[in-house]
Coordinates of C-alpha atoms and ligand atoms in Angstrom, one line a residue:
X1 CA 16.2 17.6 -27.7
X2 CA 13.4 15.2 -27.0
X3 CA 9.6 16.3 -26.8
X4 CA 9.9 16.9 -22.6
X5 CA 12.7 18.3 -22.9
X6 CA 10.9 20.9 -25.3
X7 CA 8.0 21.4 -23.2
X8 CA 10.1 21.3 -20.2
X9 CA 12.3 24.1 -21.7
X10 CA 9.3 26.2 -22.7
X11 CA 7.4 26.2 -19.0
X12 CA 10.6 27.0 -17.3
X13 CA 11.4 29.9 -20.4
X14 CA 7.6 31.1 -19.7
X15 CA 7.7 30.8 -15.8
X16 CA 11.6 30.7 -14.6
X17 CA 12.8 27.7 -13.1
X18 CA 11.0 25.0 -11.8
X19 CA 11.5 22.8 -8.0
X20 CA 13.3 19.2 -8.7
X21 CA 10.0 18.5 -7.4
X22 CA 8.6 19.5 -10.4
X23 CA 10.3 18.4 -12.8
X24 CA 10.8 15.1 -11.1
X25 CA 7.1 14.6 -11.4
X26 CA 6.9 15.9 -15.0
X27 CA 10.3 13.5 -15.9
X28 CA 7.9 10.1 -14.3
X29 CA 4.0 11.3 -14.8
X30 CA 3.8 13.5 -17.8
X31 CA 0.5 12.0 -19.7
X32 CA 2.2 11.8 -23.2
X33 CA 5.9 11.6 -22.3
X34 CA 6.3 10.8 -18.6
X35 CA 9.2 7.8 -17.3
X36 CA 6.2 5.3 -16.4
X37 CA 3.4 6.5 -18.4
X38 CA 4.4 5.1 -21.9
X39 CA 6.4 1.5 -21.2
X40 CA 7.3 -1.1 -19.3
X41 CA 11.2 -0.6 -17.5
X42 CA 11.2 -3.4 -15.9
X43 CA 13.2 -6.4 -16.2
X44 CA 16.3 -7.4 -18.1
X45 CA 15.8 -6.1 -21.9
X46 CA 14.4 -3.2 -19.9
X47 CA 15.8 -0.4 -17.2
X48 CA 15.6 -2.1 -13.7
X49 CA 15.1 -4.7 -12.1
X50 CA 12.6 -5.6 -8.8
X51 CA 12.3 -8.5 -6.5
X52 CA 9.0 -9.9 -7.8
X53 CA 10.7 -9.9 -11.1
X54 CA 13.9 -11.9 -9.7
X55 CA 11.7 -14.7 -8.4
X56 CA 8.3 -15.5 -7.5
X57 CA 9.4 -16.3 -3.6
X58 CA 9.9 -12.6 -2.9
X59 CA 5.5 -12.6 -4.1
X60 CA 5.1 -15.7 -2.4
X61 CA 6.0 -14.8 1.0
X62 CA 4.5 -11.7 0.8
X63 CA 1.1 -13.6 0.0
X64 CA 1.5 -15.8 3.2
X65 CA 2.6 -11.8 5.3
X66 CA -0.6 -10.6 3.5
X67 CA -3.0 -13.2 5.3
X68 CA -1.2 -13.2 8.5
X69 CA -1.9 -9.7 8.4
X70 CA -5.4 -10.5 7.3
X71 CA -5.8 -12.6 10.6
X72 CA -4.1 -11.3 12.9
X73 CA -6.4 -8.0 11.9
X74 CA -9.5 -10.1 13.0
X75 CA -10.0 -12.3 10.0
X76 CA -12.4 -9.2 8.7
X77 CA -15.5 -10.5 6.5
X78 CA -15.1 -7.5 4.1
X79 CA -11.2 -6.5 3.5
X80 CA -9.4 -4.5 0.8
X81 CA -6.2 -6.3 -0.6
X82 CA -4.3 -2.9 -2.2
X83 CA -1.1 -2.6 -4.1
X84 CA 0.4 0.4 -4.7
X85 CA 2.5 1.3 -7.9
X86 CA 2.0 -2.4 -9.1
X87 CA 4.4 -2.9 -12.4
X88 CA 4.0 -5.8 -14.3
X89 CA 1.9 -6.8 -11.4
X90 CA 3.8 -9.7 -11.3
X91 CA 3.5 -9.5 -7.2
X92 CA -0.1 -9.1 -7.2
X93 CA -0.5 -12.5 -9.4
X94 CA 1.7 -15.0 -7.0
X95 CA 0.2 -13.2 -3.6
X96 CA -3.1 -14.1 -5.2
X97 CA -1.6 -17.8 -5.5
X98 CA -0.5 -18.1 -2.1
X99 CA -3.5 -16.5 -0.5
X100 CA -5.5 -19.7 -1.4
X101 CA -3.9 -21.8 1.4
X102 CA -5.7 -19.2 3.9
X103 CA -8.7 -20.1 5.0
X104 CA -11.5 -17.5 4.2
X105 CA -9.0 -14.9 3.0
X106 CA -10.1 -14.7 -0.6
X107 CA -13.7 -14.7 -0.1
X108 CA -13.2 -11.7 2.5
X109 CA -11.1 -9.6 -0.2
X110 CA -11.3 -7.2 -2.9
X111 CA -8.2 -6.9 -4.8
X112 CA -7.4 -2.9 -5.8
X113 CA -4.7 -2.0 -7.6
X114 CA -3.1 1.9 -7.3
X115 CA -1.5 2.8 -11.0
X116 CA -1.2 6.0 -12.8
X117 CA 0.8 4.8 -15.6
X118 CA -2.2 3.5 -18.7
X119 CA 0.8 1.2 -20.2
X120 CA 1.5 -0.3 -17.0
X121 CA -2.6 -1.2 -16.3
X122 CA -2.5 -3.1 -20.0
X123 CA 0.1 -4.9 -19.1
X124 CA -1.1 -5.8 -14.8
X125 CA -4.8 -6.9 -16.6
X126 CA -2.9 -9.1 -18.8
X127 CA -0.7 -10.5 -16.1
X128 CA -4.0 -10.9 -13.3
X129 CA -6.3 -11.6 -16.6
X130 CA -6.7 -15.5 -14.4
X131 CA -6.0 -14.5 -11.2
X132 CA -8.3 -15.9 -8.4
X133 CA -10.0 -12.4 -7.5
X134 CA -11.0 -9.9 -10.1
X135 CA -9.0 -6.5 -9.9
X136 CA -10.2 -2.9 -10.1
X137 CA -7.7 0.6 -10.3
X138 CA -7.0 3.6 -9.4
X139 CA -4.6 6.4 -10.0
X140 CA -4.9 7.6 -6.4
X141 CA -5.0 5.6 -3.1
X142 CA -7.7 7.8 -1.5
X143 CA -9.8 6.6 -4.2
X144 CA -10.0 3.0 -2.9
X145 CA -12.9 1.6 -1.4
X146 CA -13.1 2.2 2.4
X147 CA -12.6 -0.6 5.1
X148 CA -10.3 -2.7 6.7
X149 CA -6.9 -2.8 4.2
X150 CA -3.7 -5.1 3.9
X151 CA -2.0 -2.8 1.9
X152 CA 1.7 -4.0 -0.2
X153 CA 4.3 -1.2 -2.0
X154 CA 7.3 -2.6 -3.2
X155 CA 9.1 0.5 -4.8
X156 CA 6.8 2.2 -4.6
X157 CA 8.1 5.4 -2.2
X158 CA 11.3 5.7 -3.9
X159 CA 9.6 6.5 -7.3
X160 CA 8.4 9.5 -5.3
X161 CA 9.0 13.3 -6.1
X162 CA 11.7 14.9 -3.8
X163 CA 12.5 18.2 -3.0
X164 CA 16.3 19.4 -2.4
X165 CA 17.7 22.5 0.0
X166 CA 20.9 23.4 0.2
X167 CA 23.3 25.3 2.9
X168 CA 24.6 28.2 1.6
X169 CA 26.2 30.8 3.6
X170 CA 22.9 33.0 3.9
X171 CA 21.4 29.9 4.4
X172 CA 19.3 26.9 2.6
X173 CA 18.0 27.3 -0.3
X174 CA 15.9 25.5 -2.8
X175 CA 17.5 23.5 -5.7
X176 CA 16.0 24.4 -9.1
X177 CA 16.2 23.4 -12.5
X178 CA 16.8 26.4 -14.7
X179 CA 18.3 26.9 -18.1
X180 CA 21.8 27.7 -19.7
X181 CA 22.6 30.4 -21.8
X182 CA 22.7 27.9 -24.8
X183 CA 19.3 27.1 -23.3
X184 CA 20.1 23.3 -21.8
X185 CA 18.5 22.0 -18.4
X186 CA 20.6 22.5 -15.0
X187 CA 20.5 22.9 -11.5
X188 CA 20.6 25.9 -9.8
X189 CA 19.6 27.4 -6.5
X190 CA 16.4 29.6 -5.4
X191 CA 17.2 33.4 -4.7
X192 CA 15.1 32.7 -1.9
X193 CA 16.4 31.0 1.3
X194 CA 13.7 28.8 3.4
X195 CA 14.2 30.5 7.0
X196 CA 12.0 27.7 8.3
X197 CA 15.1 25.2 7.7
X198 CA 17.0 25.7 10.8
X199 CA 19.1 22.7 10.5
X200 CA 23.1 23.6 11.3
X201 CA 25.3 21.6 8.8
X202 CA 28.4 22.5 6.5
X203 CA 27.9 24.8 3.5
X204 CA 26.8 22.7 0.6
X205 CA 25.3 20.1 2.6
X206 CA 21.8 18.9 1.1
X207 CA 18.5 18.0 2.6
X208 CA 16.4 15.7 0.7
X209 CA 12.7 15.9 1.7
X210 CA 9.7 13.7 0.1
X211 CA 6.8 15.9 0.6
X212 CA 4.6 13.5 -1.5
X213 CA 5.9 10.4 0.2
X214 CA 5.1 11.9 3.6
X215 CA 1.8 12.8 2.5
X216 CA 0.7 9.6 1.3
X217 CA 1.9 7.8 3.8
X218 CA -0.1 9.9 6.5
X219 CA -3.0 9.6 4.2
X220 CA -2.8 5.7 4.6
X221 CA -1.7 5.8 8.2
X222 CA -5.1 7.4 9.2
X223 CA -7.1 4.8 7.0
X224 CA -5.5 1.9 9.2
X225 CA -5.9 3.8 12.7
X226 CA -9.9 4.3 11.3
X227 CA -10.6 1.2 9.8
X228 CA -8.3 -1.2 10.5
X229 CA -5.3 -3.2 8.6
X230 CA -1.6 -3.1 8.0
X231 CA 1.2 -1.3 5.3
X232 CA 4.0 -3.4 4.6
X233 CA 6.8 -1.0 2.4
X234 CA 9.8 -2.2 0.5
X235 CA 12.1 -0.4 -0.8
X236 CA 16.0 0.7 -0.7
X237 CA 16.5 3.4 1.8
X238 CA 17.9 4.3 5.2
X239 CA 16.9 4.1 8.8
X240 CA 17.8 7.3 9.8
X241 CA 17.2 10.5 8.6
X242 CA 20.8 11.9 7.2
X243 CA 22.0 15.1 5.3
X244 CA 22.6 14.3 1.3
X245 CA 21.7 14.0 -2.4
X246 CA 20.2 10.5 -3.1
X247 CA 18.3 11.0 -6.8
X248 CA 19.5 9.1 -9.4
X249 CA 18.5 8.5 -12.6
X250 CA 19.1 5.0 -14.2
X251 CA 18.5 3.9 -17.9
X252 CA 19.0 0.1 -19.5
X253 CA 20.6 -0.8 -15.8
X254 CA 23.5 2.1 -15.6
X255 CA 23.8 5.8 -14.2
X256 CA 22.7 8.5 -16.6
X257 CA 22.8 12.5 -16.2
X258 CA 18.8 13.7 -14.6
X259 CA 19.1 16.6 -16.8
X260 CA 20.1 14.4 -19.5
X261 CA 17.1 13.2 -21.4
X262 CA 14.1 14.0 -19.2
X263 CA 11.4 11.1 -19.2
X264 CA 13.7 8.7 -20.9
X265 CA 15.2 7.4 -17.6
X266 CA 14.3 6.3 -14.4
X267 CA 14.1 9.0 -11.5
X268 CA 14.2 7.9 -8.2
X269 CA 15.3 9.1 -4.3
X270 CA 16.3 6.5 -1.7
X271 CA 13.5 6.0 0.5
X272 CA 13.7 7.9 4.5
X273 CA 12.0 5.5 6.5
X274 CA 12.6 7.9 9.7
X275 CA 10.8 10.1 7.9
X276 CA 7.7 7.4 6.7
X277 CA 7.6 6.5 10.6
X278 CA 7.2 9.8 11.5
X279 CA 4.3 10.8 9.4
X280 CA 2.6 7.6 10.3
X281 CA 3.3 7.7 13.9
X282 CA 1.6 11.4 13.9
X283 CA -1.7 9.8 12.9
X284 CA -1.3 7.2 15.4
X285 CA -0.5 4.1 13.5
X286 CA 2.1 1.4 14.9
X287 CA 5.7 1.1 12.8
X288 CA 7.1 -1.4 13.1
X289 CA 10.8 -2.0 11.7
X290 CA 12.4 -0.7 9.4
X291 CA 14.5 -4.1 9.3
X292 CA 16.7 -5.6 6.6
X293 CA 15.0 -7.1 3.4
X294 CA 17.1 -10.1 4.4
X295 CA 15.6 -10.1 7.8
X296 CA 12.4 -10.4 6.7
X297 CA 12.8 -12.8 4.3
X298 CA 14.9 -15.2 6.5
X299 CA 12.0 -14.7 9.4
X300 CA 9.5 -15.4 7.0
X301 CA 10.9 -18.6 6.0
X302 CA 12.8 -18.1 2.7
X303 CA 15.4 -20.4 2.5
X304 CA 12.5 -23.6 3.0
X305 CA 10.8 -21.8 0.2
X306 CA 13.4 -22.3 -1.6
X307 CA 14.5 -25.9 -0.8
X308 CA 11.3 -26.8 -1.7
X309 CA 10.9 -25.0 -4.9
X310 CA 14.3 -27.0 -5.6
X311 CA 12.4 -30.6 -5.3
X312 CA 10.9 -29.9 -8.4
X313 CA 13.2 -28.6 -10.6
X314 CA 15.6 -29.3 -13.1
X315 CA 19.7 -28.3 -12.6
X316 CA 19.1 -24.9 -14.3
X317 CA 16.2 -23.7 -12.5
X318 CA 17.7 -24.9 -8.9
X319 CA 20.6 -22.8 -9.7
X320 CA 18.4 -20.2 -11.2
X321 CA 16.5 -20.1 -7.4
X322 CA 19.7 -20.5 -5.6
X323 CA 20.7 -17.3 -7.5
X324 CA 17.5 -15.6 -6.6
X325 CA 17.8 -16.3 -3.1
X326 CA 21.4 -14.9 -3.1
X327 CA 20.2 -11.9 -5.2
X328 CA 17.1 -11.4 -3.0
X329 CA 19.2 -11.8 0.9
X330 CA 22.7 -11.1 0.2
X331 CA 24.3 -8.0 2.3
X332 CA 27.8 -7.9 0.9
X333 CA 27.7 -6.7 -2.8
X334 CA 25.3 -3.8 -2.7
X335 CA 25.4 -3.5 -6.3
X336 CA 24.0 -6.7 -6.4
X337 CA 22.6 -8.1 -3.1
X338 CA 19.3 -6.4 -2.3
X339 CA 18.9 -7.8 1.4
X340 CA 20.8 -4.8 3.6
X341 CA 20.4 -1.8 1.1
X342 CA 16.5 -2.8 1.0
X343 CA 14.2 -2.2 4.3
X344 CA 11.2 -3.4 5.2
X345 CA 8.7 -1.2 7.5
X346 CA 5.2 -2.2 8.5
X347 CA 2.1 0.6 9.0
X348 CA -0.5 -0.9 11.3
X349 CA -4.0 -0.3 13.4
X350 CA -2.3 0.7 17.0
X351 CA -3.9 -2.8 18.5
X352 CA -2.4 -5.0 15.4
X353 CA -0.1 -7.7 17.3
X354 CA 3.5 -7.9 16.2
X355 CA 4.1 -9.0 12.9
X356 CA 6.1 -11.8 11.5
X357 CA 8.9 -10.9 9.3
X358 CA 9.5 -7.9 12.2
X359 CA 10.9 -10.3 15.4
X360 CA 14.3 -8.9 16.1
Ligands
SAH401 N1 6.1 -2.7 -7.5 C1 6.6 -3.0 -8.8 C2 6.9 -1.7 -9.6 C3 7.8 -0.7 -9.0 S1 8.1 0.7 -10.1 C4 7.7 -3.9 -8.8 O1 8.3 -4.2 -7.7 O2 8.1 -4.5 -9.8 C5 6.9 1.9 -9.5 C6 5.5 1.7 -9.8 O3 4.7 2.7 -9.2 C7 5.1 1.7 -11.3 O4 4.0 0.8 -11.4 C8 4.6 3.2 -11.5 O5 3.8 3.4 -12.6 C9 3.9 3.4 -10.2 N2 3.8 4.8 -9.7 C10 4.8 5.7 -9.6 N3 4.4 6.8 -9.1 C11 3.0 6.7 -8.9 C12 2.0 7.5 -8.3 N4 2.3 8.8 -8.0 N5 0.8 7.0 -8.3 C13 0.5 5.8 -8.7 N6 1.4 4.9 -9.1 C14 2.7 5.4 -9.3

């Protein structure tokens, strides 16, 4: 049994079973054992893969959506360029790039980074060690500096702890995890059902709420109605709000068991945009989208990225882009195509003009 799953075991032993919430949370942010807190799962040798890892386009035109935004917000004098849950911070590093080509756009910026994970911050420093702008953290985005904000999370939202309910026939009911008699983690159900969930479906149906995501995403969605700016999210999800189980947990690029190995693998929910929208739109912002990740690369200009990325380069890395661009906009393989399965969803001030990347 590893260390979490010890102290895991010993809370839930102490205080009865805990909400996936919970140990969702504990799996991703313990200090000494969480998921992101101790290394770096990104990339080939490690768990996952993301866009900005794939190919520095997917950072590139993000840069040029980043000063648009910038702009069409007013051209501010004093702005906050913020990225939340950063990685490598390998996105950060070619927006900085790009954002040279707009006029005025890096002198008006400070560049903060949101990050909770100490291993991750060693390794964005050393990526952004000679990046145009100096960068500054912080664990929470509330504790970034005030004013006008173009604001960038790419998976972000989905890393996210999510509750579960489901219908039984007295009704919904919490999901737990618990433990066996041999003293192993599973799932179980709250004695308890939630008569605020009035929601008719099928017994053993599941509702999957992100409390947290909701919450932060108000939080920023009243910073942009007060002061100004624009939220661009990315991340694999759906449009509509829908009944069922989404977590997963995924370790060296397969499926593993949740309960398996607690902090050892990546947990993650799909992202409810519907649900994003919603919380934003109560605090007044404008949504706009969710559209396709391949939308809004294609509208943003993608494929001439590419072709002249392809000038340059030798017969590897033109099929190396070529394979990027497939990876990055395909629809039909969603195991490998990222451009339908992944959305795209802007949060801005109410009097922000449409958005490129958002035309339909
Ligand atoms: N955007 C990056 C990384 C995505 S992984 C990319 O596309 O490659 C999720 C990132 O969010 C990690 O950097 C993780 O440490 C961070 N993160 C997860 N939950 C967080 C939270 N509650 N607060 C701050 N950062 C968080």
């Amino acid at each position: 049994m590893n260390a979490l799953k010890q102290e895991i075991a010993a809370m839930i032993a102490h205080d009865g079973p805990m909400t996936l919430e919970r140990y969702m949370s504990l799996c991703l942010g313990h200090p000494r054992h969480g998921y992101y807190m101790t290394r770096d799962p990104f990339g080939a040798g490690g768990d996952f893969i993301t866009a900005p890892e794939i190919s520095q386009m997917f950072g590139e035109l993000l840069g040029v959506w980043a000063t648009e935004a910038w702009r069409l917000a007013g051209s501010p004098a004093s702005a906050r360029l913020i990225e939340l849950g950063p990685g490598r911070g390998t996105l950060m590093a070619d927006v900085l790039r790009v954002a040279r080509i707009a006029p005025g756009f890096l002198e008006a910026v400070s560049v903060h980074l949101v990050e909770m994970s100490p291993a991750l911050r060693r390794i964005q420093e050393q990526t952004l060690a000679r990046a145009a702008k100096p960068v500054s953290w912080s664990a929470d985005v509330n504790d970034t500096p005030p004013g006008p904000a173009i604001m960038l999370a790419n998976e972000f939202f989905d890393a996210l702890p999510v509750r579960h309910y489901v219908k039984t026939i007295t009704g919904w009911r919490e999901r737990l995890v618990g433990l066996d008699a041999a003293g192993e983690l599973v799932f179980g159900l709250s004695h308890q059902t939630e008569p605020s969930l009035q929601i008719p479906a099928r017994e053993g149906s599941i509702i999957e709420v992100s409390a947290a995501a909701q919450r932060i995403m108000g939080e920023i969605a009243a910073r942009l109605v007060q002061e100004g700016g624009a939220l661009l999210v990315i991340d694999y999800g759906y449009a509509e709000t829908s009944l069922g189980d989404s977590l997963q947990a995924v370790a060296r690029h397969a499926y593993v068991d949740p309960l398996a190995e607690p902090g050892e693998a990546d947990l993650t929910a799909h992202v409810d945009f519907a649900a994003l929208a919603r919380a934003a739109g109560a605090e007044g912002a404008k949504v706009l989208g969710p559209v396709t990740q391949a939308h809004f690369l294609l509208q943003l200009g993608i494929e001439r990225r590419a072709q002249s990325l392809m000038k340059k380069a030798t017969p590897e890395q033109a099929q190396a882009i070529v394979d990027a661009l497939d990876r990055l906009t395909g629809v039909k393989d969603p195991r490998r195509h990222m451009g339908a399965l992944f959305k795209v969803m802007a949060v801005t001030h109410p009097d922000m003009p449409d958005m490129p990347g958002f035309v339909v």
